[in-house]
Amino acid sequence: MPKFLESLNISGFDANQYAQTHFSNSSNAPNIGLAFSGGGLRAMLTGAGAVQAFDSREGSQNPSSLEGLLDSTTYIAGLSGGGWLVGSVYLNNFSTISSLLDNGPSATSDLWNFSNPVISGPSDSAAGQQQYFTILHQEIQSKTDAGYNTTFADYWGQALAFQLVNASQGGPSYTWSSIRNDSDFAQSKSPFPLLTADGRLNGQFSLDSTTTTVFEFNPFEFGTWDPTNYGFVDVQFLGSNFSNGSLAEGEQCVRGFDNGGFVLGTTSAIYDSLIATALTSQLPTSVQTILGSVINETVEDKGLISVYQPNPFKDWDITGQAPDASDDALDLVDGGTDDQNIPFQPLIQPARAVDIIVAIDSSSDTLNNWPNGSAMVATYERALNASGIANHTAFPSVPDPNTFINLGLNSRPTFFGCNASNSSEPTPLVVYIPNTPYSYYSNISTLQIDVNTTERDALVANGYQVATLGNATANKEFKACLGCAILSRSFDRTGTTVPEACSSCFNQFCWNGTVNSTIPSPYNPILGTLGKSGGNAGGNGTSSGGGSSNGSSSGGQFSGSATQVQQVSPWIDIECQLGEGPYYEADTHMVRFTDVFGRKIYWVDVEKGPSSLRSVDVEDWVGVTADIAGIDDQILVAAKYGYALMHKATGKLTYIARVYDDSKDGAGKSERMRFNDGAIDPHGRFWAGSMTDNSKYPVETEGTLFRLDPSPFPSNSASEPPTALFATPHPVLSPVTIPNGIGWTPDQKTMLFTDSPSRTISAFDYDGATGSIGERREWFKLDGWIRLPKAQSTTTDGKDSEGKGYEDCHFPEGAVPDGFQLDEDGNLWSAVWGAGMVVRISEVDVDGGKGGRERVITGVVRLPTACTSCPRFVRGGGMVVTSAAEDGSVEGRKAQGRVFWVDVGVEGGRCWKFGERAV
């Protein structure tokens, strides 16, 4: 440790002299703990980057490195995905992260090979998968045959072991207790590893931090410090028939129940019915048939449950508070189920006297899978709970999750508990390091249990950058300041005056108690801005997600022609059945949009944000709306039966042009159809497309693109009725299937139009004087893939195109272009229904201009739900995007039907009003 402290280079402080003076009494030396949160592969690989940054065996010569921190650490704790990290390192003889990455994937090893979903096995072939599941089934069946209760969590754990333990068939003989025999551990060359899991009572379907018993696994013992069970057993004898802490007469000790894979499966036994269903659904159909009863039990139990039977704490109730002492089995679930998704509990026990906890938080707290401090709050609330569940543990004060976002505390390292005198109990200082995108968008879903090698390595590399603040490029003082935090409690014990450099560090990194609990804007961190947003830890109230007065997220900004990726989360948190037709009212700085099947029109004030949302009910479907020149109290809409005026205050519709006549167009045609999307052209005409009313009928190719012309001399006189503005609608293009985006190039010579099922945006020569269009031609076709930079792509198939710095990302089957708008530079921004994207399409030079120009995707806005319908620019460089409630995925359902905001840094092309003439 002295060598490590000296390497931190705290200005004006002689770390070596301090160690020589005080560390002869070992209680004066800092006692360090590391904690790695849950969060599936996202947490495991982000945490792996941090471990790599902290490990002196990695051999970095970088002067900004934090190598040596791992060597100086006493305890290392993990749960769920963080537990996979800790378990894999220790079950592989305290391996370095580099060696784990290098060992797999290879021809002889599947270690850390996540190219296929964990539950499906490492092989791509049907024969390989069959062999894999045969092995899994044989291993679990042997446990069943021995008389033990097995669940899907057993299969889950053994599947994890196949990819986390470097041994044949996942190392079924590898046990958690065998870690104590590792030479590095036996010689105290490695920290003491701890995993956590939550106790779950019979019939209990909801867990929280203030009532749940937290159990820990260490190489010697399994048990809990909580006042419920309050006891430990030798972990190597789990599976033995204990009663009141002793073996029953005639019973023998059982060994091997603490199988390493089973322990890893226990700490990540996700107790969520939707997630459990999603996991089991990834099994091949043949395997689902074989495991039918096991899967059914998992669904009935509302999630994965690891069953420890016999109950090691049967009849053990020394506190009189054990709720499961009479149960034959002890049920355990994912260690983050009680919302304590960072394993603080084993590290804050007074007996362990930990001074500082460096916590890597990769939780999925926001809709877009970023942390917001909720895990910190859960542990803090537990420590304060009057029930006594905390059992004399203490935790530093932390603010609410809204404050974490509003002050930017979830976007960079922050110290909590800097002043020990503020607590009546010994309290560790917590260095909170949240997952954030420094070099890669590391917010993959917890449900994503497969990543290719490129993405795996990118996640690890980003974790390294997060832990070191980009090797100090984001903040050159962080290394020394971390040293100050490590020494803080030691300074208190030795009565040492805090060095001036450390006082400066604490002013910079310590949370000073400022709170801003207002509802924050959607949190969308910008790639590469680690530590540069949101103000200081004391807080100026600036949100790292934006800070604009409308409560929007700032996101990244698009410029130039390089392909860029940005991710966003909901701005308007309502669930539209079919959100469509966003329209920006430039005169009022309002955005309006329609919920077609919900029969509502919404308005929101951009300056005031989501709290200003209001709506009116309408009697028919409304697909798209438009302003009318010179009229303020009504708007023009394309509705169920045709064009109509709508009173803005009441939603009352007055049809001025019905487009179908059953006597001419066929019986029932008017009922079969509805309007979908449209726009006003530069000469004030309203173009809108009809389609089959898909709320009642299957979609057929029977729609028409109509054009409604204003009268030759529209009057703005208040005395003249608005209906005098309109002429007869003209059918222009038919048949069409699902007409969507329509717009005009900046030179007003070309009209662009999307008929979604064709996956094509078509172009037509456009005559502004007459409104006529020329022959249809292909302008852009949405092929099955998009090329993205490796450092920014978030969904890849691992293909490297000719060794370039990008790879090909395939669109989901069924993804089609939807609504669009052009920006002021002529780039077209199109929603992609079924892919959760808005893509920017630009014309670029080919071969330096020698090969002409081509249209390519140069920007991507990713949204957390698949069915994105239409974007619309807002003055000031913003964009709103509507979506529909048709996402079938577990994650997507959380955001479906919402309206999103993203700052794109460019202005949209002009939106015309009906009856307005181009000049």
mmCIF file of C-alpha atoms in Angstrom, residues 492-705:
data_model
loop_
_atom_site.group_PDB
_atom_site.id
_atom_site.type_symbol
_atom_site.label_atom_id
_atom_site.label_comp_id
_atom_site.label_asym_id
_atom_site.label_seq_id
_atom_site.Cartn_x
_atom_site.Cartn_y
_atom_site.Cartn_z
ATOM 1 C CA ASP A 492 -8.753 11.219 11.426
ATOM 2 C CA ARG A 493 -7.363 8.303 13.442
ATOM 3 C CA THR A 494 -3.815 9.633 13.480
ATOM 4 C CA GLY A 495 -4.777 13.246 14.106
ATOM 5 C CA THR A 496 -2.986 14.321 10.945
ATOM 6 C CA THR A 497 -3.774 17.719 9.480
ATOM 7 C CA VAL A 498 -5.424 17.263 6.100
ATOM 8 C CA PRO A 499 -2.988 18.375 3.372
ATOM 9 C CA GLU A 500 -4.001 21.488 1.499
ATOM 10 C CA ALA A 501 -4.185 19.513 -1.747
ATOM 11 C CA CYS A 502 -6.689 17.152 -0.124
ATOM 12 C CA SER A 503 -8.820 20.014 1.155
ATOM 13 C CA SER A 504 -8.992 21.271 -2.421
ATOM 14 C CA CYS A 505 -9.924 17.781 -3.604
ATOM 15 C CA PHE A 506 -12.715 17.473 -1.068
ATOM 16 C CA ASN A 507 -14.112 20.830 -2.141
ATOM 17 C CA GLN A 508 -14.154 19.577 -5.698
ATOM 18 C CA PHE A 509 -15.411 15.986 -5.330
ATOM 19 C CA CYS A 510 -17.385 15.793 -2.063
ATOM 20 C CA TRP A 511 -21.144 16.220 -2.156
ATOM 21 C CA ASN A 512 -21.818 19.225 0.048
ATOM 22 C CA GLY A 513 -25.463 18.533 0.825
ATOM 23 C CA THR A 514 -27.048 20.558 -1.969
ATOM 24 C CA VAL A 515 -30.356 19.073 -3.133
ATOM 25 C CA ASN A 516 -32.367 19.685 -6.297
ATOM 26 C CA SER A 517 -35.294 17.267 -6.227
ATOM 27 C CA THR A 518 -37.210 18.721 -9.150
ATOM 28 C CA ILE A 519 -38.161 16.214 -11.818
ATOM 29 C CA PRO A 520 -35.112 16.106 -14.093
ATOM 30 C CA SER A 521 -34.924 16.070 -17.831
ATOM 31 C CA PRO A 522 -34.416 12.685 -19.477
ATOM 32 C CA TYR A 523 -30.837 11.667 -18.817
ATOM 33 C CA ASN A 524 -28.853 11.213 -22.012
ATOM 34 C CA PRO A 525 -25.096 11.523 -21.431
ATOM 35 C CA ILE A 526 -22.929 12.589 -24.331
ATOM 36 C CA LEU A 527 -20.159 10.311 -25.531
ATOM 37 C CA GLY A 528 -16.791 11.499 -24.269
ATOM 38 C CA THR A 529 -17.952 14.218 -21.847
ATOM 39 C CA LEU A 530 -17.128 12.363 -18.622
ATOM 40 C CA GLY A 531 -16.786 14.741 -15.724
ATOM 41 C CA LYS A 532 -17.519 17.790 -17.857
ATOM 42 C CA SER A 533 -21.232 18.309 -17.290
ATOM 43 C CA GLY A 534 -23.532 19.158 -14.445
ATOM 44 C CA GLY A 535 -21.421 21.478 -12.278
ATOM 45 C CA ASN A 536 -19.527 20.603 -9.076
ATOM 46 C CA ALA A 537 -20.489 18.056 -6.442
ATOM 47 C CA GLY A 538 -21.909 20.827 -4.327
ATOM 48 C CA GLY A 539 -24.273 21.515 -7.162
ATOM 49 C CA ASN A 540 -25.314 24.484 -9.181
ATOM 50 C CA GLY A 541 -28.509 22.724 -10.115
ATOM 51 C CA THR A 542 -27.418 22.088 -13.684
ATOM 52 C CA SER A 543 -28.580 18.804 -15.087
ATOM 53 C CA SER A 544 -26.041 16.652 -16.837
ATOM 54 C CA GLY A 545 -28.892 15.626 -19.059
ATOM 55 C CA GLY A 546 -29.433 19.095 -20.385
ATOM 56 C CA GLY A 547 -30.396 21.987 -18.188
ATOM 57 C CA SER A 548 -32.581 23.700 -20.738
ATOM 58 C CA SER A 549 -35.674 25.226 -19.260
ATOM 59 C CA ASN A 550 -38.020 22.884 -21.099
ATOM 60 C CA GLY A 551 -36.807 19.900 -19.113
ATOM 61 C CA SER A 552 -35.331 18.345 -22.230
ATOM 62 C CA SER A 553 -32.206 16.258 -22.572
ATOM 63 C CA SER A 554 -29.207 17.868 -24.144
ATOM 64 C CA GLY A 555 -27.817 14.737 -25.714
ATOM 65 C CA GLY A 556 -25.083 15.093 -28.303
ATOM 66 C CA GLN A 557 -25.008 17.393 -31.274
ATOM 67 C CA PHE A 558 -24.877 16.268 -34.888
ATOM 68 C CA SER A 559 -22.684 18.106 -37.339
ATOM 69 C CA GLY A 560 -20.688 17.344 -40.417
ATOM 70 C CA SER A 561 -21.030 14.095 -42.346
ATOM 71 C CA ALA A 562 -19.414 11.544 -40.037
ATOM 72 C CA THR A 563 -21.769 8.852 -38.825
ATOM 73 C CA GLN A 564 -22.775 9.574 -35.237
ATOM 74 C CA VAL A 565 -24.938 7.789 -32.688
ATOM 75 C CA GLN A 566 -26.972 9.316 -29.909
ATOM 76 C CA GLN A 567 -29.404 7.771 -27.402
ATOM 77 C CA VAL A 568 -32.374 9.413 -25.728
ATOM 78 C CA SER A 569 -35.088 8.696 -23.192
ATOM 79 C CA PRO A 570 -38.706 9.916 -22.892
ATOM 80 C CA TRP A 571 -39.542 13.597 -22.549
ATOM 81 C CA ILE A 572 -43.345 13.348 -22.372
ATOM 82 C CA ASP A 573 -44.129 10.351 -20.187
ATOM 83 C CA ILE A 574 -47.545 9.332 -21.507
ATOM 84 C CA GLU A 575 -48.367 6.180 -23.445
ATOM 85 C CA CYS A 576 -49.916 7.075 -26.813
ATOM 86 C CA GLN A 577 -51.610 4.213 -28.595
ATOM 87 C CA LEU A 578 -50.279 5.647 -31.858
ATOM 88 C CA GLY A 579 -48.309 8.853 -31.380
ATOM 89 C CA GLU A 580 -48.057 10.715 -34.678
ATOM 90 C CA GLY A 581 -47.944 14.069 -36.410
ATOM 91 C CA PRO A 582 -45.654 16.186 -34.196
ATOM 92 C CA TYR A 583 -45.926 19.825 -35.268
ATOM 93 C CA TYR A 584 -43.973 22.836 -34.043
ATOM 94 C CA GLU A 585 -45.988 26.049 -33.641
ATOM 95 C CA ALA A 586 -43.258 28.608 -34.197
ATOM 96 C CA ASP A 587 -45.515 31.518 -33.223
ATOM 97 C CA THR A 588 -46.209 30.134 -29.735
ATOM 98 C CA HIS A 589 -43.131 27.929 -29.235
ATOM 99 C CA MET A 590 -45.486 25.018 -28.621
ATOM 100 C CA VAL A 591 -45.284 21.432 -29.842
ATOM 101 C CA ARG A 592 -48.463 19.540 -30.609
ATOM 102 C CA PHE A 593 -48.919 15.905 -31.546
ATOM 103 C CA THR A 594 -51.727 13.437 -31.982
ATOM 104 C CA ASP A 595 -52.583 10.080 -30.463
ATOM 105 C CA VAL A 596 -54.425 8.684 -33.465
ATOM 106 C CA PHE A 597 -56.190 5.749 -31.839
ATOM 107 C CA GLY A 598 -56.443 7.494 -28.491
ATOM 108 C CA ARG A 599 -58.407 10.285 -30.240
ATOM 109 C CA LYS A 600 -56.475 13.084 -28.558
ATOM 110 C CA ILE A 601 -54.450 16.111 -29.613
ATOM 111 C CA TYR A 602 -51.747 17.242 -27.179
ATOM 112 C CA TRP A 603 -49.909 20.534 -26.734
ATOM 113 C CA VAL A 604 -46.798 21.207 -24.659
ATOM 114 C CA ASP A 605 -45.015 24.512 -24.080
ATOM 115 C CA VAL A 606 -41.350 24.011 -25.035
ATOM 116 C CA GLU A 607 -40.123 26.510 -22.444
ATOM 117 C CA LYS A 608 -42.199 25.124 -19.571
ATOM 118 C CA GLY A 609 -41.631 21.485 -20.477
ATOM 119 C CA PRO A 610 -43.698 18.358 -19.701
ATOM 120 C CA SER A 611 -45.580 19.945 -16.803
ATOM 121 C CA SER A 612 -47.404 22.178 -19.302
ATOM 122 C CA LEU A 613 -48.906 19.249 -21.231
ATOM 123 C CA ARG A 614 -52.609 19.656 -22.108
ATOM 124 C CA SER A 615 -54.937 17.830 -24.466
ATOM 125 C CA VAL A 616 -58.341 17.866 -26.165
ATOM 126 C CA ASP A 617 -60.468 14.887 -27.177
ATOM 127 C CA VAL A 618 -61.468 14.501 -30.808
ATOM 128 C CA GLU A 619 -64.325 12.447 -32.215
ATOM 129 C CA ASP A 620 -62.390 10.752 -35.065
ATOM 130 C CA TRP A 621 -58.882 9.529 -35.781
ATOM 131 C CA VAL A 622 -56.561 12.461 -36.590
ATOM 132 C CA GLY A 623 -53.319 11.559 -38.323
ATOM 133 C CA VAL A 624 -51.710 14.920 -38.974
ATOM 134 C CA THR A 625 -52.388 18.599 -38.301
ATOM 135 C CA ALA A 626 -51.428 21.930 -39.896
ATOM 136 C CA ASP A 627 -51.643 25.623 -39.045
ATOM 137 C CA ILE A 628 -53.766 27.923 -41.185
ATOM 138 C CA ALA A 629 -52.393 31.282 -42.303
ATOM 139 C CA GLY A 630 -54.234 34.109 -40.577
ATOM 140 C CA ILE A 631 -56.342 31.892 -38.299
ATOM 141 C CA ASP A 632 -55.328 31.295 -34.697
ATOM 142 C CA ASP A 633 -58.208 29.465 -33.039
ATOM 143 C CA GLN A 634 -58.501 26.579 -35.492
ATOM 144 C CA ILE A 635 -56.167 24.198 -37.251
ATOM 145 C CA LEU A 636 -56.566 22.023 -40.325
ATOM 146 C CA VAL A 637 -56.376 18.246 -39.823
ATOM 147 C CA ALA A 638 -56.376 15.122 -41.950
ATOM 148 C CA ALA A 639 -58.780 12.895 -40.039
ATOM 149 C CA LYS A 640 -60.722 9.666 -40.462
ATOM 150 C CA TYR A 641 -62.914 10.716 -43.411
ATOM 151 C CA GLY A 642 -60.971 13.575 -44.960
ATOM 152 C CA TYR A 643 -59.872 17.130 -44.298
ATOM 153 C CA ALA A 644 -61.462 18.951 -41.348
ATOM 154 C CA LEU A 645 -61.192 22.119 -39.324
ATOM 155 C CA MET A 646 -60.550 21.545 -35.639
ATOM 156 C CA HIS A 647 -61.272 24.076 -32.912
ATOM 157 C CA LYS A 648 -58.128 24.177 -30.760
ATOM 158 C CA ALA A 649 -59.946 24.820 -27.501
ATOM 159 C CA THR A 650 -62.635 22.139 -27.809
ATOM 160 C CA GLY A 651 -61.382 19.587 -30.338
ATOM 161 C CA LYS A 652 -64.608 19.931 -32.353
ATOM 162 C CA LEU A 653 -64.177 18.776 -35.969
ATOM 163 C CA THR A 654 -65.900 20.349 -38.979
ATOM 164 C CA TYR A 655 -65.265 18.365 -42.165
ATOM 165 C CA ILE A 656 -64.636 20.600 -45.167
ATOM 166 C CA ALA A 657 -63.703 17.842 -47.659
ATOM 167 C CA ARG A 658 -64.581 14.158 -47.401
ATOM 168 C CA VAL A 659 -62.339 12.272 -49.812
ATOM 169 C CA TYR A 660 -64.324 9.055 -50.383
ATOM 170 C CA ASP A 661 -67.827 8.552 -51.736
ATOM 171 C CA ASP A 662 -69.122 5.001 -51.345
ATOM 172 C CA SER A 663 -71.342 5.397 -54.372
ATOM 173 C CA LYS A 664 -68.285 6.061 -56.547
ATOM 174 C CA ASP A 665 -65.416 4.382 -54.667
ATOM 175 C CA GLY A 666 -67.210 1.219 -53.610
ATOM 176 C CA ALA A 667 -69.413 0.305 -50.697
ATOM 177 C CA GLY A 668 -67.670 0.692 -47.338
ATOM 178 C CA LYS A 669 -64.593 2.461 -48.725
ATOM 179 C CA SER A 670 -65.058 5.534 -46.519
ATOM 180 C CA GLU A 671 -65.179 3.334 -43.401
ATOM 181 C CA ARG A 672 -62.242 1.209 -44.492
ATOM 182 C CA MET A 673 -59.880 4.160 -44.836
ATOM 183 C CA ARG A 674 -58.290 6.839 -42.682
ATOM 184 C CA PHE A 675 -55.696 9.569 -43.169
ATOM 185 C CA ASN A 676 -52.210 8.890 -41.813
ATOM 186 C CA ASP A 677 -49.525 11.511 -42.480
ATOM 187 C CA GLY A 678 -48.991 14.669 -44.486
ATOM 188 C CA ALA A 679 -47.457 18.134 -44.717
ATOM 189 C CA ILE A 680 -47.939 21.643 -46.170
ATOM 190 C CA ASP A 681 -45.900 22.420 -49.294
ATOM 191 C CA PRO A 682 -44.064 25.743 -49.895
ATOM 192 C CA HIS A 683 -47.160 27.125 -51.674
ATOM 193 C CA GLY A 684 -49.582 26.435 -48.844
ATOM 194 C CA ARG A 685 -51.133 23.196 -50.146
ATOM 195 C CA PHE A 686 -51.952 20.366 -47.720
ATOM 196 C CA TRP A 687 -50.714 16.966 -48.927
ATOM 197 C CA ALA A 688 -51.970 13.944 -46.960
ATOM 198 C CA GLY A 689 -52.097 10.217 -47.577
ATOM 199 C CA SER A 690 -54.886 7.755 -46.844
ATOM 200 C CA MET A 691 -54.506 4.114 -45.893
ATOM 201 C CA THR A 692 -56.552 1.170 -44.668
ATOM 202 C CA ASP A 693 -57.881 1.839 -41.183
ATOM 203 C CA ASN A 694 -55.602 -0.675 -39.488
ATOM 204 C CA SER A 695 -57.495 -0.433 -36.204
ATOM 205 C CA LYS A 696 -60.273 -2.452 -37.876
ATOM 206 C CA TYR A 697 -58.984 -4.028 -41.106
ATOM 207 C CA PRO A 698 -55.809 -5.680 -42.428
ATOM 208 C CA VAL A 699 -53.717 -3.213 -44.403
ATOM 209 C CA GLU A 700 -54.007 -3.406 -48.173
ATOM 210 C CA THR A 701 -52.496 -1.350 -50.986
ATOM 211 C CA GLU A 702 -55.549 0.850 -51.515
ATOM 212 C CA GLY A 703 -54.564 4.299 -50.288
ATOM 213 C CA THR A 704 -54.112 7.593 -52.108
ATOM 214 C CA LEU A 705 -51.926 10.658 -51.714
#
